[in-house]
C-alpha positions as semicolon CSV with decimal commas, in nm:
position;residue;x (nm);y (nm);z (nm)
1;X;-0,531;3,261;2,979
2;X;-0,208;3,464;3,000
3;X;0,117;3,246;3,194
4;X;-0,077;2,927;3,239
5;X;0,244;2,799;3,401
6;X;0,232;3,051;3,667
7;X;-0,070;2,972;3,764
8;X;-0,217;2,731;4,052
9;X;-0,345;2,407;3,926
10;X;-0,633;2,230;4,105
11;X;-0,820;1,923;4,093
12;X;-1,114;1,745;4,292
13;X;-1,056;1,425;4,480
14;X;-1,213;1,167;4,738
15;X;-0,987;1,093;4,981
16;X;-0,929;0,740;5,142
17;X;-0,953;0,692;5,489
18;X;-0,684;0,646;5,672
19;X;-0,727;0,267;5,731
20;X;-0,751;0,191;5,431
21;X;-0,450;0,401;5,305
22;X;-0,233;0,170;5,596
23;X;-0,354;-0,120;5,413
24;X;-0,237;0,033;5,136
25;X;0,121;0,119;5,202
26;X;0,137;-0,208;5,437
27;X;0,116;-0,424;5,055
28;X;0,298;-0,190;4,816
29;X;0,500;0,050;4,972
30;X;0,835;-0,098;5,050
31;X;0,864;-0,206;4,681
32;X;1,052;-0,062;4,441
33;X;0,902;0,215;4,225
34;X;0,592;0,263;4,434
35;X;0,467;0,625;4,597
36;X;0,245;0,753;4,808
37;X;0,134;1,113;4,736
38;X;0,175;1,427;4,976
39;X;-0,215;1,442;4,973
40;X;-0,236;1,073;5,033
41;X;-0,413;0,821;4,846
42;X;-0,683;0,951;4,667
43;X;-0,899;0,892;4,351
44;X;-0,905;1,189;4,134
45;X;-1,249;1,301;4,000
46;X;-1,150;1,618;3,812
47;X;-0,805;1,724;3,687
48;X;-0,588;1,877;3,775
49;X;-0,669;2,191;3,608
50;X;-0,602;2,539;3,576
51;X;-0,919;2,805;3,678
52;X;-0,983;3,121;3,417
53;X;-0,893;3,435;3,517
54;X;-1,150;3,543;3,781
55;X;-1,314;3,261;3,803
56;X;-1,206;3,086;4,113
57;X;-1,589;3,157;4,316
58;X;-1,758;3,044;4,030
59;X;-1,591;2,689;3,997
60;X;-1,639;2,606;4,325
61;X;-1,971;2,753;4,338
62;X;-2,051;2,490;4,070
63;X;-1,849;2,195;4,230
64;X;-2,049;2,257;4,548
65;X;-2,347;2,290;4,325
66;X;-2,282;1,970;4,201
67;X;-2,223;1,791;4,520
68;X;-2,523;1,895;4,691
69;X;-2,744;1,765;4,408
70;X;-2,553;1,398;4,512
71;X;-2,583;1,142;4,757
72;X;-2,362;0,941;4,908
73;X;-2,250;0,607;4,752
74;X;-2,050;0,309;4,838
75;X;-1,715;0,183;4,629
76;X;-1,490;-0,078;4,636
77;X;-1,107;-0,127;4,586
78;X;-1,051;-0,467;4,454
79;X;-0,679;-0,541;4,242
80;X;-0,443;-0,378;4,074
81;X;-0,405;-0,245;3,670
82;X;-0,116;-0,094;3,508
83;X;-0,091;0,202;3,252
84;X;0,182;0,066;3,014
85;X;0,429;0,339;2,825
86;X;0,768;0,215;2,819
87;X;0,976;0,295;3,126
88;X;0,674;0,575;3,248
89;X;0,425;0,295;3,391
90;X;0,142;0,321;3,586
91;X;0,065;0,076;3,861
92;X;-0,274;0,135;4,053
93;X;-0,526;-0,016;4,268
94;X;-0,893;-0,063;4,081
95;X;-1,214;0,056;4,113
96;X;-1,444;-0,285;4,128
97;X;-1,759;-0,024;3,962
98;X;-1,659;0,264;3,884
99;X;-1,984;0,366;3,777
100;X;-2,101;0,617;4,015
101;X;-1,750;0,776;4,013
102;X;-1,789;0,819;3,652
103;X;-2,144;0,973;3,679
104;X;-2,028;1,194;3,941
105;X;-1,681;1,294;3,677
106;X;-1,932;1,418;3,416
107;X;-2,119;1,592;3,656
108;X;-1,850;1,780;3,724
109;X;-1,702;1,804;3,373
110;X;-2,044;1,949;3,242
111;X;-2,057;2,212;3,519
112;X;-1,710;2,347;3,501
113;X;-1,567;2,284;3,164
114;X;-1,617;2,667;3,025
115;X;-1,420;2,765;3,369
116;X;-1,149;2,515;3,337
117;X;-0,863;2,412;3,145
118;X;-0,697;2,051;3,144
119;X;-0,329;2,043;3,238
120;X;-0,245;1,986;2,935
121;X;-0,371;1,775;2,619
122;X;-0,282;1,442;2,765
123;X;-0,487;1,535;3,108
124;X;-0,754;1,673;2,862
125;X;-0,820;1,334;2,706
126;X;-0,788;1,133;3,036
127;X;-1,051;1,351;3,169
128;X;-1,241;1,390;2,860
129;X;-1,234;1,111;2,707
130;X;-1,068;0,842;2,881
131;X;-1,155;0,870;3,231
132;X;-1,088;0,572;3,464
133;X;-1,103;0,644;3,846
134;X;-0,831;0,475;4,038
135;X;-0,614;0,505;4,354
136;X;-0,241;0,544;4,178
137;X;0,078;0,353;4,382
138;X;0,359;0,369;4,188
139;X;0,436;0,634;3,884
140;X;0,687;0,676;3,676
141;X;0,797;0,329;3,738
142;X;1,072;0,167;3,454
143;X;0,974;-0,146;3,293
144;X;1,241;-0,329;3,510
145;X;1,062;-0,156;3,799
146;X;0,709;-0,267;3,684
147;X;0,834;-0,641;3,689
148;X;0,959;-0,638;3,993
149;X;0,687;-0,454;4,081
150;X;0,449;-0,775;3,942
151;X;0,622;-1,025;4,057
152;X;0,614;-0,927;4,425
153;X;0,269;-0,806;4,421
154;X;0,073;-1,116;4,419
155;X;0,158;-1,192;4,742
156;X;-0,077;-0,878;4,838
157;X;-0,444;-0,838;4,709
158;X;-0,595;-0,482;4,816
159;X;-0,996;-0,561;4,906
160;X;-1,167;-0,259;5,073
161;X;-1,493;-0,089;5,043
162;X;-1,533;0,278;5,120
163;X;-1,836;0,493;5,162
164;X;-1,787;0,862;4,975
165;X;-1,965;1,130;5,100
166;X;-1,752;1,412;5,074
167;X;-1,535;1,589;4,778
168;X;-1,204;1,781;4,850
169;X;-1,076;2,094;4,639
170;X;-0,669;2,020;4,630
171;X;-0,451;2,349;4,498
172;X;-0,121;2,337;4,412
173;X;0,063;2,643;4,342
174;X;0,399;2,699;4,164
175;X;0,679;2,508;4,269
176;X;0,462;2,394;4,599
177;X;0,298;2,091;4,791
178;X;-0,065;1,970;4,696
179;X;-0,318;2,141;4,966
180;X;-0,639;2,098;5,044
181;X;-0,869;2,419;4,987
182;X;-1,183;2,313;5,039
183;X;-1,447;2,038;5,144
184;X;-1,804;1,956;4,965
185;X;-2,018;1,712;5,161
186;X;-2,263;1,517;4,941
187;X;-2,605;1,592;4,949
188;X;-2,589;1,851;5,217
189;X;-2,590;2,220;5,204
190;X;-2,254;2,355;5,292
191;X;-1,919;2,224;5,319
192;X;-1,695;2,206;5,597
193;X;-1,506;2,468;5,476
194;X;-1,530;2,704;5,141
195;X;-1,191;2,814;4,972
196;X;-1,044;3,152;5,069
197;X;-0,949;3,258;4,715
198;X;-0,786;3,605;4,916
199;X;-0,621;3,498;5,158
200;X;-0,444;3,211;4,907
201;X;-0,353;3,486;4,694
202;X;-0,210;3,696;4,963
203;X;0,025;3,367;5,054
């Protein structure tokens, strides 16, 4: 694939509802080092990637392919973990069973992955190899910033359940915002709305 950097870079993501995103930012967002994405809170099933060349109706045809052949299923937010690297933590809410997230990751990985390319090599193993779904709050964050971060946090314990029953298609192109592009409903037949590979182009 020719100027990978030039390129738009996707992923696939279930998005939190909004009460449960208040909740959220309510516990963790007035301290120090924590985020909250432009897309929101969101756990990310697949990505982000770049598409091959000419392959944009193809991936999603096989996303949607994927999500129709699911059902809906029930998860729940219960803690917080960390992703320790010195002064580029990770601090993020947990998936109690992340099963069925997982399941549904693979499905994805097995239809897409000769129409898809990680990020790069560290996105390649997390999604490879390594996947964990989680809802991320603070990146980035300095080891001085992830103890603070601790020692404030137990005042807070995140405890939601959510039902899934839809996937979103999030595009970012060069140098732009995260947007959504397109909505797969579990288990039913079409989506809300397909992507409009033209008309992005043509942006």
């Amino acid at each position: 694939m020719d100027h990978i950097g030039a390129k738009p870079r996707y992923a696939v993501i279930v998005r939190l509802p909004r009460a449960i995103e208040v909740r959220i930012e309510d516990a963790y967002l007035s301290m120090l080092g924590t985020t909250r994405p432009i897309m929101g809170y969101h756990i990310t099933l697949l990505g982000p990637f770049y598409i091959v060349d000419h392959c944009e109706a193809i991936t999603t045809e096989r996303v949607q392919a994927v999500c129709r052949r699911s059902t809906p299923f029930t998860i729940r937010l219960q803690g917080l973990g960390t992703f320790a690297e010195q002064d580029n933590n990770v601090v993020y809410v947990r998936i109690a069973d992340p099963s069925p997230l997982a399941a549904l990751h693979n499905a994805l990985l097995r239809a897409t992955e000769d129409v898809i390319v990680a990020q790069n090599e560290r996105y390649r193993e997390w999604t490879a190899e390594r996947y964990m779904p989680h809802v991320t709050v603070g990146l980035g964050m300095t080891d001085n910033e992830l103890s603070e971060f601790l020692r404030g946090s137990f005042r807070f314990e995140i405890d939601a359940t959510l039902e899934v029953t839809r996937l979103w298609l999030v595009e970012q192109r060069p140098n732009g915002p995260w947007q959504y592009v397109g909505e797969y409903p579990l288990g039913e037949q079409i989506g809300d709305f397909e992507p409009t590979w033209e008309s992005n182009e043509q942006a």
